[in-house]
């Protein structure tokens, strides 16, 4: 499906609840009328920020998709650095909790009047990519799942047999959070789960958070570095997949 280059006519915050949390996501709706494909956007580990919001708006503006950037920490904001890893650690060890928070955001997206419920994808960045993958492992009805510099591990790799979506993960070879061993385990998971359509793109010499221009300064961790060329390349790969399945 080609770009429709239609302007966003509406962006708004939507408050919803899941897992005992008050969550605040960001909805972007394209111009026009009638049903459109829809994309769920799952933010990086530190929380919902301008990066995820701008991704949602770009999908609406440039591609004509209804896009919702969910919130999986609560409050619709970033969390303190010291608080981030304990929160993520609790989610990493509990796939059902991760899927619950992801499904809550997906329910908001599916409830939008412009959403074509038969053409829906989920994408995510960092742990947001993990969340998108967990939605697929949970058997969620998605056409595509895309993870950018996403954690690939799961406590329940056997659930890959439930994946119905086309899967794309975009990973830097120098990402310390997604080492070669984790990539190999993911490949085994996909094979053993008989996933029909999956691919992994590796970018040589590229670190974590390569899609976020603010990541290096905001996160302040070694192995975190934006790369404009890889950002653009991975975005095109996502759009190529969407053209096939949405």
CSV table of N, CA, C and O in Angstrom, one decimal, residues 106-214:
chain,number,residue,atom,x,y,z
A,106,UNK,N,-4.2,-1.9,22.6
A,106,UNK,CA,-4.8,-2.4,21.3
A,106,UNK,C,-6.3,-2.2,21.3
A,106,UNK,O,-6.9,-1.8,20.3
A,107,UNK,N,-7.0,-2.5,22.5
A,107,UNK,CA,-8.4,-2.3,22.6
A,107,UNK,C,-8.8,-0.8,22.3
A,107,UNK,O,-9.9,-0.6,21.7
A,108,UNK,N,-8.0,0.1,22.8
A,108,UNK,CA,-8.3,1.5,22.5
A,108,UNK,C,-8.2,1.8,21.0
A,108,UNK,O,-9.1,2.4,20.4
A,109,UNK,N,-7.2,1.2,20.3
A,109,UNK,CA,-7.1,1.4,18.9
A,109,UNK,C,-8.2,0.8,18.1
A,109,UNK,O,-8.8,1.4,17.2
A,110,UNK,N,-8.6,-0.4,18.5
A,110,UNK,CA,-9.7,-1.1,17.8
A,110,UNK,C,-11.0,-0.4,18.0
A,110,UNK,O,-11.9,-0.6,17.2
A,111,UNK,N,-11.2,0.4,19.1
A,111,UNK,CA,-12.4,1.1,19.3
A,111,UNK,C,-12.6,2.3,18.5
A,111,UNK,O,-13.7,2.9,18.5
A,112,UNK,N,-11.6,2.8,17.8
A,112,UNK,CA,-11.7,4.0,17.1
A,112,UNK,C,-12.5,3.8,15.8
A,112,UNK,O,-12.4,2.8,15.1
A,113,UNK,N,-13.4,4.7,15.5
A,113,UNK,CA,-14.3,4.5,14.4
A,113,UNK,C,-13.7,4.4,13.0
A,113,UNK,O,-14.3,3.8,12.1
A,114,UNK,N,-12.5,4.9,12.9
A,114,UNK,CA,-11.8,4.8,11.6
A,114,UNK,C,-11.0,3.6,11.4
A,114,UNK,O,-10.4,3.3,10.3
A,115,UNK,N,-10.8,2.8,12.5
A,115,UNK,CA,-10.0,1.6,12.4
A,115,UNK,C,-10.6,0.5,11.7
A,115,UNK,O,-11.7,0.1,12.0
A,116,UNK,N,-9.9,0.0,10.7
A,116,UNK,CA,-10.3,-1.3,10.0
A,116,UNK,C,-9.8,-2.4,10.9
A,116,UNK,O,-8.5,-2.7,10.8
A,117,UNK,N,-10.6,-3.1,11.6
A,117,UNK,CA,-10.2,-4.1,12.5
A,117,UNK,C,-9.6,-5.3,11.9
A,117,UNK,O,-9.0,-6.2,12.6
A,118,UNK,N,-9.7,-5.5,10.6
A,118,UNK,CA,-9.1,-6.6,9.9
A,118,UNK,C,-7.7,-6.3,9.3
A,118,UNK,O,-7.1,-7.2,8.8
A,119,UNK,N,-7.3,-5.0,9.5
A,119,UNK,CA,-5.9,-4.7,9.0
A,119,UNK,C,-5.2,-3.9,10.1
A,119,UNK,O,-5.2,-2.7,10.1
A,120,UNK,N,-4.6,-4.6,11.1
A,120,UNK,CA,-4.0,-4.0,12.2
A,120,UNK,C,-2.6,-4.6,12.4
A,120,UNK,O,-2.4,-5.8,12.3
A,121,UNK,N,-1.7,-3.7,12.8
A,121,UNK,CA,-0.3,-4.1,13.1
A,121,UNK,C,0.1,-3.5,14.4
A,121,UNK,O,-0.5,-2.5,14.9
A,122,UNK,N,1.2,-4.1,15.0
A,122,UNK,CA,1.8,-3.5,16.2
A,122,UNK,C,3.3,-3.4,16.0
A,122,UNK,O,3.9,-4.3,15.5
A,123,UNK,N,3.8,-2.2,16.4
A,123,UNK,CA,5.2,-2.0,16.3
A,123,UNK,C,5.7,-1.5,17.7
A,123,UNK,O,4.9,-1.1,18.5
A,124,UNK,N,7.0,-1.7,17.9
A,124,UNK,CA,7.5,-1.3,19.2
A,124,UNK,C,9.0,-1.1,19.2
A,124,UNK,O,9.7,-1.6,18.3
A,125,UNK,N,9.5,-0.3,20.1
A,125,UNK,CA,10.9,0.1,20.3
A,125,UNK,C,11.4,-0.3,21.6
A,125,UNK,O,10.7,-0.1,22.6
A,126,UNK,N,12.6,-1.0,21.6
A,126,UNK,CA,13.2,-1.4,22.9
A,126,UNK,C,12.2,-2.4,23.5
A,126,UNK,O,11.7,-3.3,22.9
A,127,UNK,N,11.8,-2.2,24.8
A,127,UNK,CA,10.9,-3.1,25.4
A,127,UNK,C,9.5,-3.0,24.7
A,127,UNK,O,8.7,-4.0,24.8
A,128,UNK,N,9.2,-1.9,24.1
A,128,UNK,CA,8.0,-1.9,23.3
A,128,UNK,C,7.9,-2.9,22.2
A,128,UNK,O,6.9,-3.4,21.9
A,129,UNK,N,9.1,-3.2,21.6
A,129,UNK,CA,9.2,-4.2,20.6
A,129,UNK,C,8.9,-5.6,21.3
A,129,UNK,O,8.2,-6.4,20.7
A,130,UNK,N,9.4,-5.8,22.5
A,130,UNK,CA,9.1,-7.0,23.2
A,130,UNK,C,7.6,-7.2,23.4
A,130,UNK,O,7.1,-8.2,23.3
A,131,UNK,N,7.0,-6.0,23.8
A,131,UNK,CA,5.5,-6.1,24.0
A,131,UNK,C,4.8,-6.4,22.7
A,131,UNK,O,3.8,-7.2,22.8
A,132,UNK,N,5.2,-5.9,21.6
A,132,UNK,CA,4.5,-6.2,20.4
A,132,UNK,C,4.7,-7.7,20.0
A,132,UNK,O,3.8,-8.4,19.6
A,133,UNK,N,5.9,-8.2,20.3
A,133,UNK,CA,6.1,-9.6,20.0
A,133,UNK,C,5.3,-10.5,21.0
A,133,UNK,O,4.8,-11.6,20.6
A,134,UNK,N,5.2,-10.1,22.2
A,134,UNK,CA,4.4,-10.8,23.2
A,134,UNK,C,2.9,-10.8,22.8
A,134,UNK,O,2.2,-11.8,23.0
A,135,UNK,N,2.4,-9.8,22.2
A,135,UNK,CA,1.0,-9.8,21.7
A,135,UNK,C,0.9,-10.8,20.6
A,135,UNK,O,-0.1,-11.6,20.6
A,136,UNK,N,1.9,-10.9,19.7
A,136,UNK,CA,1.8,-12.0,18.7
A,136,UNK,C,1.9,-13.4,19.3
A,136,UNK,O,1.1,-14.3,18.9
A,137,UNK,N,2.8,-13.5,20.3
A,137,UNK,CA,2.9,-14.9,20.9
A,137,UNK,C,1.6,-15.2,21.6
A,137,UNK,O,1.3,-16.4,21.8
A,138,UNK,N,0.9,-14.3,22.1
A,138,UNK,CA,-0.4,-14.5,22.7
A,138,UNK,C,-1.6,-14.8,21.8
A,138,UNK,O,-2.7,-15.0,22.2
A,139,UNK,N,-1.3,-14.9,20.5
A,139,UNK,CA,-2.3,-15.2,19.5
A,139,UNK,C,-3.2,-14.0,19.1
A,139,UNK,O,-4.2,-14.2,18.5
A,140,UNK,N,-2.8,-12.8,19.4
A,140,UNK,CA,-3.5,-11.6,19.1
A,140,UNK,C,-3.7,-11.5,17.5
A,140,UNK,O,-2.8,-11.8,16.8
A,141,UNK,N,-4.9,-11.1,17.1
A,141,UNK,CA,-5.2,-11.0,15.7
A,141,UNK,C,-4.5,-9.8,15.1
A,141,UNK,O,-5.1,-8.7,15.0
A,142,UNK,N,-3.3,-9.9,14.6
A,142,UNK,CA,-2.5,-8.9,14.0
A,142,UNK,C,-2.0,-9.3,12.6
A,142,UNK,O,-1.7,-10.5,12.5
A,143,UNK,N,-2.0,-8.4,11.7
A,143,UNK,CA,-1.4,-8.7,10.4
A,143,UNK,C,0.1,-8.7,10.4
A,143,UNK,O,0.8,-9.5,9.7
A,144,UNK,N,0.7,-7.8,11.2
A,144,UNK,CA,2.2,-7.6,11.2
A,144,UNK,C,2.6,-7.2,12.6
A,144,UNK,O,1.9,-6.5,13.3
A,145,UNK,N,3.8,-7.6,13.0
A,145,UNK,CA,4.5,-7.1,14.2
A,145,UNK,C,5.9,-6.7,13.8
A,145,UNK,O,6.6,-7.5,13.2
A,146,UNK,N,6.3,-5.5,14.3
A,146,UNK,CA,7.7,-5.0,13.9
A,146,UNK,C,8.3,-4.6,15.2
A,146,UNK,O,7.7,-3.8,16.0
A,147,UNK,N,9.5,-5.1,15.5
A,147,UNK,CA,10.3,-4.6,16.6
A,147,UNK,C,11.6,-3.9,16.2
A,147,UNK,O,12.4,-4.5,15.4
A,148,UNK,N,11.8,-2.7,16.7
A,148,UNK,CA,13.0,-2.0,16.4
A,148,UNK,C,13.9,-2.0,17.6
A,148,UNK,O,13.4,-1.6,18.7
A,149,UNK,N,15.1,-2.5,17.5
A,149,UNK,CA,16.1,-2.7,18.6
A,149,UNK,C,15.3,-3.3,19.8
A,149,UNK,O,15.4,-2.8,20.9
A,150,UNK,N,14.5,-4.3,19.5
A,150,UNK,CA,13.6,-4.8,20.6
A,150,UNK,C,14.3,-6.0,21.2
A,150,UNK,O,15.0,-6.8,20.6
A,151,UNK,N,14.0,-6.2,22.5
A,151,UNK,CA,14.3,-7.4,23.2
A,151,UNK,C,13.6,-8.6,22.6
A,151,UNK,O,12.4,-8.5,22.4
A,152,UNK,N,14.3,-9.6,22.4
A,152,UNK,CA,13.7,-10.8,21.7
A,152,UNK,C,13.4,-11.9,22.6
A,152,UNK,O,12.7,-12.9,22.2
A,153,UNK,N,13.9,-11.9,23.8
A,153,UNK,CA,13.7,-13.0,24.7
A,153,UNK,C,12.3,-13.0,25.3
A,153,UNK,O,11.6,-12.0,25.4
A,154,UNK,N,11.9,-14.2,25.8
A,154,UNK,CA,10.6,-14.4,26.4
A,154,UNK,C,10.7,-15.5,27.4
A,154,UNK,O,11.5,-16.5,27.2
A,155,UNK,N,9.9,-15.5,28.4
A,155,UNK,CA,9.8,-16.6,29.4
A,155,UNK,C,9.0,-17.8,28.8
A,155,UNK,O,9.0,-18.8,29.4
A,156,UNK,N,8.3,-17.5,27.7
A,156,UNK,CA,7.4,-18.6,27.1
A,156,UNK,C,7.6,-18.7,25.6
A,156,UNK,O,6.7,-18.4,24.8
A,157,UNK,N,8.8,-19.2,25.2
A,157,UNK,CA,9.1,-19.3,23.8
A,157,UNK,C,8.2,-20.3,23.1
A,157,UNK,O,7.9,-20.2,21.9
A,158,UNK,N,7.6,-21.2,23.8
A,158,UNK,CA,6.7,-22.2,23.2
A,158,UNK,C,5.4,-21.5,22.7
A,158,UNK,O,4.7,-22.1,21.8
A,159,UNK,N,5.1,-20.3,23.1
A,159,UNK,CA,3.9,-19.6,22.6
A,159,UNK,C,4.1,-19.1,21.2
A,159,UNK,O,3.1,-18.6,20.6
A,160,UNK,N,5.3,-19.2,20.6
A,160,UNK,CA,5.5,-18.8,19.3
A,160,UNK,C,4.5,-19.6,18.3
A,160,UNK,O,4.2,-19.1,17.2
A,161,UNK,N,4.1,-20.7,18.7
A,161,UNK,CA,3.2,-21.5,17.9
A,161,UNK,C,1.8,-20.7,17.7
A,161,UNK,O,1.1,-21.1,16.8
A,162,UNK,N,1.6,-19.7,18.5
A,162,UNK,CA,0.3,-19.0,18.4
A,162,UNK,C,0.4,-17.8,17.4
A,162,UNK,O,-0.6,-17.1,17.2
A,163,UNK,N,1.6,-17.5,16.9
A,163,UNK,CA,1.9,-16.3,16.1
A,163,UNK,C,1.2,-16.5,14.8
A,163,UNK,O,1.4,-17.4,14.0
A,164,UNK,N,0.3,-15.5,14.5
A,164,UNK,CA,-0.3,-15.5,13.2
A,164,UNK,C,0.1,-14.3,12.3
A,164,UNK,O,-0.1,-14.2,11.1
A,165,UNK,N,0.8,-13.3,12.9
A,165,UNK,CA,1.3,-12.1,12.2
A,165,UNK,C,2.5,-12.4,11.5
A,165,UNK,O,3.3,-13.3,11.8
A,166,UNK,N,2.8,-11.6,10.4
A,166,UNK,CA,4.1,-11.5,9.8
A,166,UNK,C,5.0,-10.8,10.8
A,166,UNK,O,4.6,-9.7,11.4
A,167,UNK,N,6.2,-11.3,11.0
A,167,UNK,CA,7.1,-10.7,12.0
A,167,UNK,C,8.4,-10.2,11.4
A,167,UNK,O,9.0,-10.8,10.6
A,168,UNK,N,8.7,-8.9,11.8
A,168,UNK,CA,10.0,-8.3,11.4
A,168,UNK,C,10.7,-7.7,12.6
A,168,UNK,O,10.0,-7.0,13.4
A,169,UNK,N,11.9,-8.1,12.8
A,169,UNK,CA,12.7,-7.4,13.9
A,169,UNK,C,14.0,-6.8,13.3
A,169,UNK,O,14.6,-7.4,12.4
A,170,UNK,N,14.3,-5.6,13.7
A,170,UNK,CA,15.4,-4.9,13.2
A,170,UNK,C,16.4,-4.6,14.3
A,170,UNK,O,16.1,-3.9,15.3
A,171,UNK,N,17.6,-5.2,14.2
A,171,UNK,CA,18.5,-5.2,15.3
A,171,UNK,C,19.9,-4.8,14.9
A,171,UNK,O,20.4,-5.2,13.8
A,172,UNK,N,20.6,-4.0,15.7
A,172,UNK,CA,22.0,-3.7,15.5
A,172,UNK,C,22.9,-4.8,16.0
A,172,UNK,O,22.7,-5.3,17.1
A,173,UNK,N,23.9,-5.1,15.3
A,173,UNK,CA,24.9,-6.1,15.7
A,173,UNK,C,25.6,-5.7,17.0
A,173,UNK,O,26.1,-6.6,17.7
A,174,UNK,N,25.8,-4.4,17.3
A,174,UNK,CA,26.5,-3.9,18.4
A,174,UNK,C,25.6,-3.5,19.6
A,174,UNK,O,25.9,-2.8,20.4
A,175,UNK,N,24.3,-4.0,19.6
A,175,UNK,CA,23.4,-3.7,20.6
A,175,UNK,C,23.7,-4.6,21.8
A,175,UNK,O,23.5,-5.9,21.7
A,176,UNK,N,24.2,-4.1,22.9
A,176,UNK,CA,24.5,-4.9,24.1
A,176,UNK,C,23.3,-5.6,24.8
A,176,UNK,O,23.5,-6.5,25.5
A,177,UNK,N,22.1,-5.0,24.5
A,177,UNK,CA,20.9,-5.6,25.1
A,177,UNK,C,20.3,-6.7,24.3
A,177,UNK,O,19.4,-7.4,24.8
A,178,UNK,N,20.7,-6.9,23.1
A,178,UNK,CA,20.2,-8.0,22.2
A,178,UNK,C,21.4,-8.7,21.6
A,178,UNK,O,21.7,-8.5,20.4
A,179,UNK,N,22.2,-9.4,22.4
A,179,UNK,CA,23.4,-10.1,21.9
A,179,UNK,C,23.1,-11.2,21.0
A,179,UNK,O,22.0,-11.6,20.8
A,180,UNK,N,24.2,-11.7,20.4
A,180,UNK,CA,24.1,-12.7,19.4
A,180,UNK,C,23.3,-14.0,19.9
A,180,UNK,O,22.6,-14.6,19.2
A,181,UNK,N,23.6,-14.3,21.2
A,181,UNK,CA,22.9,-15.5,21.8
A,181,UNK,C,21.4,-15.3,21.8
A,181,UNK,O,20.7,-16.3,21.6
A,182,UNK,N,20.9,-14.1,22.1
A,182,UNK,CA,19.5,-13.8,22.1
A,182,UNK,C,18.9,-13.9,20.7
A,182,UNK,O,17.8,-14.4,20.5
A,183,UNK,N,19.7,-13.4,19.8
A,183,UNK,CA,19.2,-13.5,18.4
A,183,UNK,C,19.1,-14.9,17.9
A,183,UNK,O,18.1,-15.3,17.2
A,184,UNK,N,20.1,-15.8,18.3
A,184,UNK,CA,20.0,-17.2,17.9
A,184,UNK,C,18.9,-17.9,18.6
A,184,UNK,O,18.2,-18.7,17.9
A,185,UNK,N,18.6,-17.5,19.8
A,185,UNK,CA,17.5,-18.1,20.5
A,185,UNK,C,16.1,-17.8,19.9
A,185,UNK,O,15.2,-18.6,19.8
A,186,UNK,N,16.1,-16.5,19.4
A,186,UNK,CA,14.8,-16.1,18.7
A,186,UNK,C,14.7,-16.8,17.4
A,186,UNK,O,13.5,-17.3,17.1
A,187,UNK,N,15.7,-17.1,16.7
A,187,UNK,CA,15.7,-17.8,15.5
A,187,UNK,C,15.2,-19.2,15.7
A,187,UNK,O,14.3,-19.7,15.0
A,188,UNK,N,15.7,-19.9,16.8
A,188,UNK,CA,15.2,-21.2,17.1
A,188,UNK,C,13.7,-21.2,17.5
A,188,UNK,O,12.9,-22.1,17.1
A,189,UNK,N,13.3,-20.1,18.2
A,189,UNK,CA,11.9,-20.0,18.6
A,189,UNK,C,11.0,-19.9,17.4
A,189,UNK,O,10.0,-20.6,17.4
A,190,UNK,N,11.4,-19.1,16.4
A,190,UNK,CA,10.6,-19.0,15.3
A,190,UNK,C,10.5,-20.3,14.5
A,190,UNK,O,9.4,-20.7,14.0
A,191,UNK,N,11.6,-21.0,14.4
A,191,UNK,CA,11.6,-22.3,13.7
A,191,UNK,C,10.8,-23.3,14.4
A,191,UNK,O,9.9,-24.0,13.8
A,192,UNK,N,11.0,-23.5,15.7
A,192,UNK,CA,10.3,-24.5,16.5
A,192,UNK,C,8.8,-24.2,16.6
A,192,UNK,O,8.0,-25.1,16.8
A,193,UNK,N,8.5,-22.9,16.6
A,193,UNK,CA,7.0,-22.5,16.6
A,193,UNK,C,6.4,-22.5,15.2
A,193,UNK,O,5.2,-22.2,15.1
A,194,UNK,N,7.2,-22.9,14.2
A,194,UNK,CA,6.6,-23.0,12.8
A,194,UNK,C,5.9,-21.7,12.4
A,194,UNK,O,4.8,-21.7,11.8
A,195,UNK,N,6.6,-20.5,12.7
A,195,UNK,CA,6.0,-19.2,12.4
A,195,UNK,C,6.2,-19.1,10.8
A,195,UNK,O,7.3,-19.3,10.3
A,196,UNK,N,5.1,-18.8,10.2
A,196,UNK,CA,5.0,-18.9,8.7
A,196,UNK,C,5.8,-17.8,8.0
A,196,UNK,O,6.4,-18.0,7.0
A,197,UNK,N,5.9,-16.6,8.6
A,197,UNK,CA,6.5,-15.4,7.9
A,197,UNK,C,7.2,-14.6,9.0
A,197,UNK,O,6.6,-13.9,9.7
A,198,UNK,N,8.5,-14.7,9.0
A,198,UNK,CA,9.3,-13.9,9.9
A,198,UNK,C,10.7,-13.6,9.3
A,198,UNK,O,11.2,-14.3,8.4
A,199,UNK,N,11.2,-12.4,9.7
A,199,UNK,CA,12.5,-12.0,9.2
A,199,UNK,C,13.2,-11.2,10.3
A,199,UNK,O,12.6,-10.5,11.1
A,200,UNK,N,14.5,-11.3,10.3
A,200,UNK,CA,15.4,-10.5,11.2
A,200,UNK,C,16.4,-9.7,10.3
A,200,UNK,O,17.2,-10.3,9.6
A,201,UNK,N,16.4,-8.4,10.4
A,201,UNK,CA,17.4,-7.6,9.7
A,201,UNK,C,18.4,-7.2,10.7
A,201,UNK,O,18.1,-6.6,11.8
A,202,UNK,N,19.7,-7.4,10.4
A,202,UNK,CA,20.8,-7.1,11.2
A,202,UNK,C,21.6,-5.9,10.6
A,202,UNK,O,21.9,-5.9,9.4
A,203,UNK,N,21.9,-4.9,11.4
A,203,UNK,CA,22.6,-3.7,10.9
A,203,UNK,C,24.0,-3.7,11.5
A,203,UNK,O,24.2,-3.6,12.7
A,204,UNK,N,25.0,-3.9,10.7
A,204,UNK,CA,26.4,-4.0,11.2
A,204,UNK,C,26.9,-2.7,11.9
A,204,UNK,O,26.8,-1.6,11.4
A,205,UNK,N,27.5,-2.9,13.1
A,205,UNK,CA,28.1,-1.8,13.8
A,205,UNK,C,27.1,-0.9,14.5
A,205,UNK,O,27.5,0.2,15.0
A,206,UNK,N,25.8,-1.3,14.5
A,206,UNK,CA,24.8,-0.4,15.0
A,206,UNK,C,24.4,-0.8,16.5
A,206,UNK,O,24.3,-2.0,16.8
A,207,UNK,N,24.2,0.2,17.3
A,207,UNK,CA,23.9,0.0,18.7
A,207,UNK,C,22.4,0.0,19.0
A,207,UNK,O,21.6,0.0,18.1
A,208,UNK,N,22.1,0.1,20.3
A,208,UNK,CA,20.7,0.1,20.7
A,208,UNK,C,20.1,1.5,20.5
A,208,UNK,O,20.7,2.5,20.5
A,209,UNK,N,18.7,1.5,20.4
A,209,UNK,CA,18.0,2.8,20.2
A,209,UNK,C,18.4,3.6,19.0
A,209,UNK,O,18.4,4.8,19.0
A,210,UNK,N,18.7,2.9,17.9
A,210,UNK,CA,19.1,3.6,16.7
A,210,UNK,C,18.1,4.4,16.0
A,210,UNK,O,18.4,5.2,15.1
A,211,UNK,N,16.8,4.3,16.4
A,211,UNK,CA,15.7,5.1,15.8
A,211,UNK,C,15.4,6.4,16.5
A,211,UNK,O,14.7,7.2,16.0
A,212,UNK,N,16.0,6.6,17.7
A,212,UNK,CA,15.6,7.8,18.6
A,212,UNK,C,16.7,8.8,18.7
A,212,UNK,O,17.7,8.5,19.3
A,213,UNK,N,16.6,10.0,18.0
A,213,UNK,CA,17.6,11.0,18.1
A,213,UNK,C,18.0,11.4,19.5
A,213,UNK,O,19.1,12.0,19.7
A,214,UNK,N,17.0,11.3,20.4
A,214,UNK,CA,17.3,11.8,21.8
A,214,UNK,C,17.8,10.7,22.7
A,214,UNK,O,18.1,11.0,23.9
